[in-house]
CSV table of C-alpha atoms in Angstrom, one decimal:
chain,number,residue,atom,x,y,z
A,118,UNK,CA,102.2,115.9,150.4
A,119,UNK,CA,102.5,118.0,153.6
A,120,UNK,CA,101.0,117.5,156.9
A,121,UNK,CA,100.4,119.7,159.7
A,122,UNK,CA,100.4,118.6,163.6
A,123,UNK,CA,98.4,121.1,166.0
A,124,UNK,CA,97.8,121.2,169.6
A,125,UNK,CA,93.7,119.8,170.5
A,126,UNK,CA,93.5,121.2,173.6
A,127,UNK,CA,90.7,119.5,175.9
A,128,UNK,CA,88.2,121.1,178.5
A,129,UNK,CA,85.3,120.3,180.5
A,130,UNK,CA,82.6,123.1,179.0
A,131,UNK,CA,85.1,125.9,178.6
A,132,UNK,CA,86.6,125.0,175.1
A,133,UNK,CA,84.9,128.6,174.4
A,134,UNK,CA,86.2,130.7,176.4
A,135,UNK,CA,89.4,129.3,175.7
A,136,UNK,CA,90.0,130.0,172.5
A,137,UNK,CA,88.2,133.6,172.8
A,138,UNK,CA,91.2,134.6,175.0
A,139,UNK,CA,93.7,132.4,172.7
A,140,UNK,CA,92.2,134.5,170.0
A,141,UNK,CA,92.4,137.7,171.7
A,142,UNK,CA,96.1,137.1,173.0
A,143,UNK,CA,97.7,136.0,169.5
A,144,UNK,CA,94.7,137.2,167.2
A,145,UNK,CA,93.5,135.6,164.3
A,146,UNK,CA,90.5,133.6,163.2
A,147,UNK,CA,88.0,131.8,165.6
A,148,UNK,CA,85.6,128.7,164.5
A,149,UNK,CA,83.8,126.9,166.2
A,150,UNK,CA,81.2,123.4,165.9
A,151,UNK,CA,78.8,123.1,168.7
A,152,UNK,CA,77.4,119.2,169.8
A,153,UNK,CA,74.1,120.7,168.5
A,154,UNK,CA,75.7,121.9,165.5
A,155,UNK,CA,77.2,118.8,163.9
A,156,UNK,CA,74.3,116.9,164.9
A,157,UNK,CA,76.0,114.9,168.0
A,158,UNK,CA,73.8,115.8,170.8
A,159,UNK,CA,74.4,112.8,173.4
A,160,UNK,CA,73.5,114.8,176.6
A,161,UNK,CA,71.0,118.0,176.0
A,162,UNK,CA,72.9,120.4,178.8
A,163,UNK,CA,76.5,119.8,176.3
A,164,UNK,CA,74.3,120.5,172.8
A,165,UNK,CA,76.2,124.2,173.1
A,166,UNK,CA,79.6,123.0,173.8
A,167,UNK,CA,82.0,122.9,171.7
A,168,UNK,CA,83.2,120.0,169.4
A,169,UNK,CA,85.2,121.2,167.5
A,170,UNK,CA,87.4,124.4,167.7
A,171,UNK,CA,90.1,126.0,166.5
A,172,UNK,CA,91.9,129.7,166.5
A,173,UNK,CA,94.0,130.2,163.4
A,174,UNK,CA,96.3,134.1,162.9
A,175,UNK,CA,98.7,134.9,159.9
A,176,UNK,CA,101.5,134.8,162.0
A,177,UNK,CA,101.3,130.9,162.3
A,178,UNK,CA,99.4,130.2,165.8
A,179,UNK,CA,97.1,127.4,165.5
A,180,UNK,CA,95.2,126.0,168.6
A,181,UNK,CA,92.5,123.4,168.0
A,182,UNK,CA,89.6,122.5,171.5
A,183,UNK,CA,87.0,120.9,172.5
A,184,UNK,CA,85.1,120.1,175.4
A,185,UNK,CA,84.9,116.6,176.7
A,186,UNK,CA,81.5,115.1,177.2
A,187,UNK,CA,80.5,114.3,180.3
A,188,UNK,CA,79.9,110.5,179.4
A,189,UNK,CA,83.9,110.2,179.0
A,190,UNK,CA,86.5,110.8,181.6
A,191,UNK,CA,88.5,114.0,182.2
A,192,UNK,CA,91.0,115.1,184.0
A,193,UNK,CA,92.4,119.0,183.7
A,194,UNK,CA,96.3,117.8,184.3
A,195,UNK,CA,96.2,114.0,183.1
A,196,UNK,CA,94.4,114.5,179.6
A,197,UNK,CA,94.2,117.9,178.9
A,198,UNK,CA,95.4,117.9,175.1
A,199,UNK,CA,96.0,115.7,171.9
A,200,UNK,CA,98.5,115.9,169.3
A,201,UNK,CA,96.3,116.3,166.3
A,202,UNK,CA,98.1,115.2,162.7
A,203,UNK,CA,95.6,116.4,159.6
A,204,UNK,CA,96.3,115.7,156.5
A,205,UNK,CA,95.2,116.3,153.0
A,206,UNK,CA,94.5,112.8,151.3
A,207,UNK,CA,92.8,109.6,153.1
A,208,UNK,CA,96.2,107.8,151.7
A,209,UNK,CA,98.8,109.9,154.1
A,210,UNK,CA,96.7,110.4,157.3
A,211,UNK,CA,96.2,106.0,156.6
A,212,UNK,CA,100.2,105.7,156.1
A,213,UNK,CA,101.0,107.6,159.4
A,214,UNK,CA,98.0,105.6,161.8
A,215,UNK,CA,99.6,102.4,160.6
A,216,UNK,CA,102.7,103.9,161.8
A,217,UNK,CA,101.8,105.5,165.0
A,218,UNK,CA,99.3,102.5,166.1
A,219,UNK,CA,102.1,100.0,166.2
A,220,UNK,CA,102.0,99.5,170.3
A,221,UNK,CA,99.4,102.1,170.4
A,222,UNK,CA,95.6,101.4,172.3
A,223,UNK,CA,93.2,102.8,169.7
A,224,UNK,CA,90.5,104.6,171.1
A,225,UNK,CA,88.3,105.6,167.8
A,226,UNK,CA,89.7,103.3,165.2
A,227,UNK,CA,90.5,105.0,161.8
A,228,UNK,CA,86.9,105.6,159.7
A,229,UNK,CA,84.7,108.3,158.3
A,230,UNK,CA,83.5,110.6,160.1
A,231,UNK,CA,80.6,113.0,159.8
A,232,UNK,CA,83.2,115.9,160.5
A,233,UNK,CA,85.6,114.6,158.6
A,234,UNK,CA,86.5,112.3,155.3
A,235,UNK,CA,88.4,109.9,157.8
A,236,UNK,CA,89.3,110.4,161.3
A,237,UNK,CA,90.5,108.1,164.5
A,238,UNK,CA,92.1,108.3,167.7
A,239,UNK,CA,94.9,106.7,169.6
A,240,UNK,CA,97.1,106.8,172.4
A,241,UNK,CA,100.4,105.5,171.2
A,242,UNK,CA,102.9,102.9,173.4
A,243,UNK,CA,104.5,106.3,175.2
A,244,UNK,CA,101.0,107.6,176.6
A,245,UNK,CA,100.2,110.3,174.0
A,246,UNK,CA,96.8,110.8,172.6
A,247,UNK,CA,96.8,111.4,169.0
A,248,UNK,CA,93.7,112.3,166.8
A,249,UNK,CA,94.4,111.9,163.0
A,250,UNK,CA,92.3,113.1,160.1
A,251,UNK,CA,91.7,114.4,156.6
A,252,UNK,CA,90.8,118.0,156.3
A,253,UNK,CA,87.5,119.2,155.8
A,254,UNK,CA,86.2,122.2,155.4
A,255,UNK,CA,83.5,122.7,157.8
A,256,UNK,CA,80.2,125.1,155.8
A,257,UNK,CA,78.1,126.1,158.9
């Protein structure tokens, strides 16, 4: 069993662009999920945003972003990232949100996900947003 925890950094429409220049600063791999790609599109002008990012090099930098929809608030300096925990198995990402939700406000409780096999969102007793989920290989 291992587990993995990642910066999600959070913008307001320029998720893109920042991870191009994350990617061309420490190199690596770039993907990236559009709104219109998962099938998510709540406002048309957001379809092309991002919903799911991440940059990914061999010599271990990982950055995960998104871009906030416009329907939920945003701030650049008060919510500007997550601490994102993905796991392998349903049964370990489950074991650590029992965990971290003790005190915690849950903002997505833990469920399936059409990005992923299980996913949820809290922000725990000490202010800290976390987003946990199973991995899934995303085929676009």
């Amino acid at each position: 069993m291992s587990v993995k925890s990642v910066a999600h950094l959070n913008f307001r429409g320029d998720a893109r662009a920042a991870l191009e220049f994350y990617r061309s600063v420490f190199g690596g791999d770039l993907a990236v999920v559009t709104y219109k790609d998962a099938g998510n599109v709540q406002e048309p002008a957001e379809a092309d945003q991002v919903m799911w990012g991440q940059v990914t090099a061999g010599n271990g930098f990982h950055v995960m972003a998104y871009d906030v929809p416009s329907r939920l608030p945003w701030d650049r300096g008060e919510n500007s990232f997550f601490l994102s925990v993905r796991g392998e198995t349903a049964e370990e990402i489950t074991e650590y949100w029992q965990r971290l939700s003790a005190g915690s406000a849950v903002m997505q409780p833990l469920g399936p996900a059409q990005w992923a096999p299980l996913y949820g969102m809290l922000r725990d007793r000490f202010g800290v947003v976390w987003v946990l989920d199973v991995v899934s290989p995303y085929n676009g």
